[in-house]
Amino acid sequence: MSEFFAAVLSADGSEYEPLSLRSIFASFNRHLKEKDYPEQIIESPCFNKTREALKAKQKELKSLGKGSKPNAAHSLSDEEVDLLYERGEFGTHSARALVNMLWWKNTTHFGLRGCRENRDVRWGDIRLRMDTSGLEFLEYTERQTKTRSGENPRDLRKVKPTMWPCNDRKRDPILAYKRFAEKRPPEACTPDSPFYLGIDHTKHPSIWFTKQPMGKNTINNLLKNMCRNAGIRDEEQKLSNHSARKTMVKKLKENHIPDTDIIQVTGHNNLMSLNTYDELSNDRMRRMSGILSGSDNNKANDSSTPGSGLSGLLSGSAISGGTFNITVNACQSSTLLPTWSSTTNIQAEKRKRVILQSDSDDD
């Protein structure tokens, strides 16, 4: 096996990417494990030579410029997602737009991997439920996945991901799900029926889909096709179904959702797996470049930047020792605080409810 990793080439005669070799190594380990082979090649001393050969090959490939993930999928910006809605690629007005929208919602809210896991999902895996207040939501029950193959029956998601309604009816996943249920053939609404169905092109007014599952290639190219139809440029061929998961992780990280919460949605087993999803947007790269060049125009006005202003200066800081002089601007007591006469019974007045008027627009 060590000789294999030292000499293996791809079908076209070119070198593999370092991570591709690692994936091949892991697939060998899974195969041997399924066949009840007594040794684990990822840790057994019997395979030390194989692991050393793999590491040496990966270092060699890195020195040749490999390993920069040239084919890594790109995430979508908020503007590009908005464009998919504006151009009719997402919506409930047609079978294709409905499938596109539900695929996007399922991938980004339930953490489904863009191809196989979406193909494997069944109608009964996603259920319409209602909370105690009467609010409807969708709940996903996971089947076999890349990280949970079913070999260990105790290895389950600790939290079932859910999807909730939104105020924008055009983007509401609950309305889209109900529309999808209405347009499916009744016999395709059993729990074990495929979730994604082929589109019925006979223009039947009440049924938009066939009883047959949607084709593998159709599902695998959903995002690429909808982006092309919406006019989203993909000159580097970096948009794929995996872009949806990258968009989900990027969006949650940008909104300061803890990694421990994010993996409950993505289905990862460890936090380190999220590092592969990290990427900087062009806007942030431009900002960093401006800072390094000494021409950042936003640094004085960016109140959203962590650490800006007095609150940012003091937030999270521990101050001990020293002398501090604090000046408090005096205010007229008549405008903010009640006044007390010398004969006022303070204990009685404390029990009174004092309502102070505010000039805030938020009130």
Short mmCIF file of N, CA, C and O in Angstrom, two decimals, residues 211-285:
data_model
loop_
_atom_site.label_atom_id
_atom_site.label_comp_id
_atom_site.label_asym_id
_atom_site.label_seq_id
_atom_site.Cartn_x
_atom_site.Cartn_y
_atom_site.Cartn_z
N LYS A 211 -44.37 10.66 -10.01
CA LYS A 211 -44.12 9.78 -8.86
C LYS A 211 -42.66 9.35 -8.78
O LYS A 211 -42.24 8.79 -7.77
N GLN A 212 -41.91 9.59 -9.82
CA GLN A 212 -40.52 9.14 -9.89
C GLN A 212 -39.59 10.14 -9.19
O GLN A 212 -39.84 11.35 -9.21
N PRO A 213 -38.52 9.63 -8.59
CA PRO A 213 -37.57 10.55 -7.94
C PRO A 213 -36.85 11.42 -8.97
O PRO A 213 -36.67 11.02 -10.12
N MET A 214 -36.47 12.58 -8.56
CA MET A 214 -35.69 13.47 -9.43
C MET A 214 -34.35 12.83 -9.73
O MET A 214 -33.75 12.18 -8.87
N GLY A 215 -33.87 12.99 -10.95
CA GLY A 215 -32.63 12.36 -11.37
C GLY A 215 -31.41 12.83 -10.60
O GLY A 215 -31.35 13.98 -10.13
N LYS A 216 -30.44 11.95 -10.49
CA LYS A 216 -29.21 12.24 -9.75
C LYS A 216 -28.49 13.45 -10.33
O LYS A 216 -28.09 14.36 -9.60
N ASN A 217 -28.32 13.48 -11.64
CA ASN A 217 -27.59 14.59 -12.27
C ASN A 217 -28.35 15.91 -12.13
O ASN A 217 -27.73 16.98 -12.01
N THR A 218 -29.68 15.84 -12.16
CA THR A 218 -30.47 17.06 -12.00
C THR A 218 -30.25 17.67 -10.63
O THR A 218 -30.04 18.88 -10.50
N ILE A 219 -30.28 16.83 -9.59
CA ILE A 219 -30.06 17.33 -8.23
C ILE A 219 -28.63 17.83 -8.07
O ILE A 219 -28.39 18.89 -7.47
N ASN A 220 -27.68 17.10 -8.63
CA ASN A 220 -26.27 17.47 -8.46
C ASN A 220 -25.92 18.82 -9.09
O ASN A 220 -24.93 19.44 -8.72
N ASN A 221 -26.72 19.25 -10.07
CA ASN A 221 -26.42 20.50 -10.78
C ASN A 221 -27.45 21.60 -10.51
O ASN A 221 -27.52 22.57 -11.26
N LEU A 222 -28.23 21.45 -9.45
CA LEU A 222 -29.28 22.43 -9.19
C LEU A 222 -28.74 23.84 -9.03
O LEU A 222 -29.21 24.78 -9.69
N LEU A 223 -27.76 24.02 -8.17
CA LEU A 223 -27.27 25.38 -7.91
C LEU A 223 -26.59 25.97 -9.13
O LEU A 223 -26.79 27.15 -9.46
N LYS A 224 -25.80 25.17 -9.80
CA LYS A 224 -25.09 25.68 -10.98
C LYS A 224 -26.09 26.15 -12.04
O LYS A 224 -25.91 27.22 -12.65
N ASN A 225 -27.15 25.38 -12.25
CA ASN A 225 -28.13 25.74 -13.27
C ASN A 225 -28.94 26.98 -12.88
O ASN A 225 -29.19 27.86 -13.71
N MET A 226 -29.34 27.06 -11.61
CA MET A 226 -30.15 28.21 -11.21
C MET A 226 -29.32 29.50 -11.23
O MET A 226 -29.84 30.57 -11.57
N CYS A 227 -28.04 29.40 -10.89
CA CYS A 227 -27.18 30.59 -10.95
C CYS A 227 -26.98 31.04 -12.40
O CYS A 227 -26.99 32.25 -12.69
N ARG A 228 -26.82 30.09 -13.29
CA ARG A 228 -26.66 30.44 -14.71
C ARG A 228 -27.93 31.10 -15.23
O ARG A 228 -27.88 32.11 -15.94
N ASN A 229 -29.09 30.56 -14.87
CA ASN A 229 -30.36 31.13 -15.33
C ASN A 229 -30.59 32.53 -14.77
O ASN A 229 -31.25 33.37 -15.41
N ALA A 230 -30.06 32.80 -13.57
CA ALA A 230 -30.25 34.11 -12.94
C ALA A 230 -29.20 35.12 -13.39
O ALA A 230 -29.26 36.28 -12.99
N GLY A 231 -28.25 34.67 -14.20
CA GLY A 231 -27.22 35.59 -14.69
C GLY A 231 -26.09 35.81 -13.72
O GLY A 231 -25.34 36.79 -13.85
N ILE A 232 -25.93 34.91 -12.74
CA ILE A 232 -24.81 35.02 -11.80
C ILE A 232 -23.57 34.44 -12.46
O ILE A 232 -23.54 33.27 -12.84
N ARG A 233 -22.56 35.25 -12.61
CA ARG A 233 -21.35 34.84 -13.33
C ARG A 233 -20.53 33.86 -12.51
O ARG A 233 -20.33 34.03 -11.31
N ASP A 234 -20.06 32.83 -13.19
CA ASP A 234 -19.23 31.81 -12.54
C ASP A 234 -18.08 31.47 -13.47
O ASP A 234 -17.92 30.35 -13.93
N GLU A 235 -17.27 32.48 -13.76
CA GLU A 235 -16.19 32.31 -14.73
C GLU A 235 -15.16 31.28 -14.27
O GLU A 235 -14.54 30.60 -15.09
N GLU A 236 -14.96 31.17 -12.96
CA GLU A 236 -13.96 30.24 -12.45
C GLU A 236 -14.54 28.86 -12.15
O GLU A 236 -13.84 28.00 -11.62
N GLN A 237 -15.82 28.66 -12.45
CA GLN A 237 -16.47 27.37 -12.21
C GLN A 237 -16.36 26.96 -10.74
O GLN A 237 -16.05 25.81 -10.42
N LYS A 238 -16.64 27.90 -9.85
CA LYS A 238 -16.50 27.63 -8.42
C LYS A 238 -17.85 27.51 -7.71
O LYS A 238 -17.89 27.40 -6.50
N LEU A 239 -18.95 27.56 -8.46
CA LEU A 239 -20.27 27.41 -7.85
C LEU A 239 -20.76 25.99 -8.05
O LEU A 239 -20.82 25.48 -9.17
N SER A 240 -21.10 25.35 -6.96
CA SER A 240 -21.62 23.98 -7.00
C SER A 240 -22.61 23.84 -5.85
O SER A 240 -22.84 24.78 -5.08
N ASN A 241 -23.21 22.66 -5.72
CA ASN A 241 -24.17 22.45 -4.63
C ASN A 241 -23.54 22.70 -3.26
O ASN A 241 -24.21 23.11 -2.32
N HIS A 242 -22.24 22.43 -3.15
CA HIS A 242 -21.56 22.64 -1.87
C HIS A 242 -21.51 24.12 -1.50
O HIS A 242 -21.31 24.46 -0.32
N SER A 243 -21.71 24.99 -2.47
CA SER A 243 -21.72 26.43 -2.19
C SER A 243 -22.81 26.79 -1.19
O SER A 243 -22.68 27.77 -0.44
N ALA A 244 -23.89 26.02 -1.18
CA ALA A 244 -24.99 26.31 -0.25
C ALA A 244 -24.54 26.11 1.19
O ALA A 244 -24.83 26.93 2.07
N ARG A 245 -23.83 25.01 1.47
CA ARG A 245 -23.34 24.78 2.83
C ARG A 245 -22.30 25.83 3.22
O ARG A 245 -22.27 26.29 4.36
N LYS A 246 -21.45 26.21 2.28
CA LYS A 246 -20.46 27.24 2.59
C LYS A 246 -21.15 28.57 2.89
O LYS A 246 -20.73 29.32 3.78
N THR A 247 -22.22 28.87 2.14
CA THR A 247 -22.97 30.09 2.40
C THR A 247 -23.60 30.05 3.78
O THR A 247 -23.59 31.06 4.51
N MET A 248 -24.14 28.90 4.16
CA MET A 248 -24.77 28.76 5.47
C MET A 248 -23.77 29.02 6.59
O MET A 248 -24.03 29.82 7.51
N VAL A 249 -22.60 28.37 6.53
CA VAL A 249 -21.61 28.52 7.59
C VAL A 249 -21.09 29.95 7.63
O VAL A 249 -20.95 30.55 8.71
N LYS A 250 -20.81 30.53 6.47
CA LYS A 250 -20.31 31.91 6.43
C LYS A 250 -21.33 32.87 7.03
O LYS A 250 -20.97 33.75 7.83
N LYS A 251 -22.59 32.70 6.69
CA LYS A 251 -23.64 33.59 7.18
C LYS A 251 -23.77 33.50 8.70
O LYS A 251 -23.89 34.51 9.39
N LEU A 252 -23.74 32.29 9.23
CA LEU A 252 -23.87 32.12 10.68
C LEU A 252 -22.65 32.67 11.41
O LEU A 252 -22.78 33.30 12.47
N LYS A 253 -21.46 32.46 10.86
CA LYS A 253 -20.25 32.98 11.50
C LYS A 253 -20.25 34.51 11.49
O LYS A 253 -19.86 35.15 12.47
N GLU A 254 -20.66 35.10 10.37
CA GLU A 254 -20.68 36.56 10.28
C GLU A 254 -21.66 37.18 11.27
O GLU A 254 -21.50 38.33 11.68
N ASN A 255 -22.67 36.41 11.66
CA ASN A 255 -23.65 36.89 12.63
C ASN A 255 -23.33 36.40 14.04
O ASN A 255 -24.20 36.40 14.92
N HIS A 256 -22.08 35.96 14.24
CA HIS A 256 -21.54 35.64 15.56
C HIS A 256 -22.27 34.48 16.25
O HIS A 256 -22.36 34.45 17.48
N ILE A 257 -22.78 33.54 15.46
CA ILE A 257 -23.34 32.33 16.04
C ILE A 257 -22.18 31.44 16.48
O ILE A 257 -21.25 31.20 15.70
N PRO A 258 -22.17 30.93 17.70
CA PRO A 258 -21.04 30.10 18.17
C PRO A 258 -20.88 28.84 17.33
O PRO A 258 -21.85 28.27 16.84
N ASP A 259 -19.63 28.43 17.17
CA ASP A 259 -19.34 27.21 16.41
C ASP A 259 -20.05 26.00 17.00
O ASP A 259 -20.45 25.09 16.28
N THR A 260 -20.19 25.99 18.33
CA THR A 260 -20.87 24.86 18.97
C THR A 260 -22.33 24.76 18.54
O THR A 260 -22.90 23.67 18.52
N ASP A 261 -22.94 25.90 18.20
CA ASP A 261 -24.31 25.88 17.70
C ASP A 261 -24.35 25.54 16.21
O ASP A 261 -25.26 24.85 15.74
N ILE A 262 -23.36 26.03 15.47
CA ILE A 262 -23.35 25.81 14.02
C ILE A 262 -23.25 24.33 13.69
O ILE A 262 -23.93 23.83 12.79
N ILE A 263 -22.41 23.58 14.42
CA ILE A 263 -22.25 22.16 14.09
C ILE A 263 -23.51 21.36 14.41
O ILE A 263 -23.67 20.24 13.92
N GLN A 264 -24.41 21.92 15.21
CA GLN A 264 -25.69 21.25 15.43
C GLN A 264 -26.54 21.27 14.16
O GLN A 264 -27.39 20.41 13.96
N VAL A 265 -26.28 22.25 13.30
CA VAL A 265 -27.00 22.34 12.03
C VAL A 265 -26.23 21.63 10.92
O VAL A 265 -26.82 20.88 10.13
N THR A 266 -24.93 21.84 10.85
CA THR A 266 -24.14 21.23 9.78
C THR A 266 -23.99 19.72 9.95
O THR A 266 -23.76 19.01 8.98
N GLY A 267 -24.09 19.25 11.20
CA GLY A 267 -23.95 17.82 11.43
C GLY A 267 -22.52 17.37 11.62
O GLY A 267 -22.26 16.17 11.67
N HIS A 268 -21.57 18.30 11.73
CA HIS A 268 -20.17 17.92 11.94
C HIS A 268 -20.00 17.33 13.34
O HIS A 268 -20.71 17.70 14.28
N ASN A 269 -19.01 16.46 13.47
CA ASN A 269 -18.73 15.84 14.76
C ASN A 269 -17.77 16.67 15.61
O ASN A 269 -17.71 16.48 16.82
N ASN A 270 -16.99 17.53 14.99
CA ASN A 270 -16.05 18.33 15.77
C ASN A 270 -15.96 19.75 15.20
O ASN A 270 -16.25 19.99 14.02
N LEU A 271 -15.53 20.65 16.05
CA LEU A 271 -15.48 22.07 15.69
C LEU A 271 -14.44 22.36 14.62
O LEU A 271 -14.61 23.28 13.81
N MET A 272 -13.35 21.59 14.61
CA MET A 272 -12.27 21.85 13.66
C MET A 272 -12.74 21.72 12.22
O MET A 272 -12.17 22.34 11.31
N SER A 273 -13.78 20.94 11.99
CA SER A 273 -14.27 20.75 10.62
C SER A 273 -14.78 22.05 10.01
O SER A 273 -14.78 22.20 8.79
N LEU A 274 -15.20 22.98 10.85
CA LEU A 274 -15.72 24.25 10.33
C LEU A 274 -14.62 25.13 9.74
O LEU A 274 -14.91 26.05 8.98
N ASN A 275 -13.37 24.86 10.10
CA ASN A 275 -12.27 25.69 9.59
C ASN A 275 -12.16 25.62 8.08
O ASN A 275 -11.70 26.56 7.43
N THR A 276 -12.57 24.50 7.49
CA THR A 276 -12.47 24.37 6.04
C THR A 276 -13.48 25.25 5.32
O THR A 276 -13.39 25.43 4.11
N TYR A 277 -14.45 25.79 6.05
CA TYR A 277 -15.47 26.64 5.44
C TYR A 277 -15.12 28.12 5.54
O TYR A 277 -15.82 28.96 4.98
N ASP A 278 -14.05 28.45 6.26
CA ASP A 278 -13.71 29.85 6.46
C ASP A 278 -13.24 30.48 5.15
O ASP A 278 -12.45 29.89 4.40
N GLU A 279 -13.72 31.67 4.88
CA GLU A 279 -13.26 32.44 3.74
C GLU A 279 -13.56 33.91 3.99
O GLU A 279 -14.48 34.26 4.73
N LEU A 280 -12.75 34.77 3.40
CA LEU A 280 -12.93 36.21 3.53
C LEU A 280 -13.63 36.75 2.30
O LEU A 280 -13.27 36.42 1.17
N SER A 281 -14.63 37.59 2.53
CA SER A 281 -15.32 38.22 1.41
C SER A 281 -14.42 39.29 0.79
O SER A 281 -13.46 39.76 1.41
N ASN A 282 -14.74 39.70 -0.43
CA ASN A 282 -13.96 40.75 -1.09
C ASN A 282 -14.03 42.06 -0.32
O ASN A 282 -13.05 42.81 -0.27
N ASP A 283 -15.19 42.34 0.29
CA ASP A 283 -15.31 43.59 1.05
C ASP A 283 -14.37 43.60 2.25
O ASP A 283 -13.72 44.61 2.54
N ARG A 284 -14.28 42.47 2.94
CA ARG A 284 -13.39 42.41 4.10
C ARG A 284 -11.93 42.44 3.68
O ARG A 284 -11.09 43.04 4.34
N MET A 285 -11.62 41.78 2.57
CA MET A 285 -10.25 41.83 2.06
C MET A 285 -9.88 43.25 1.66
O MET A 285 -8.76 43.71 1.90
#
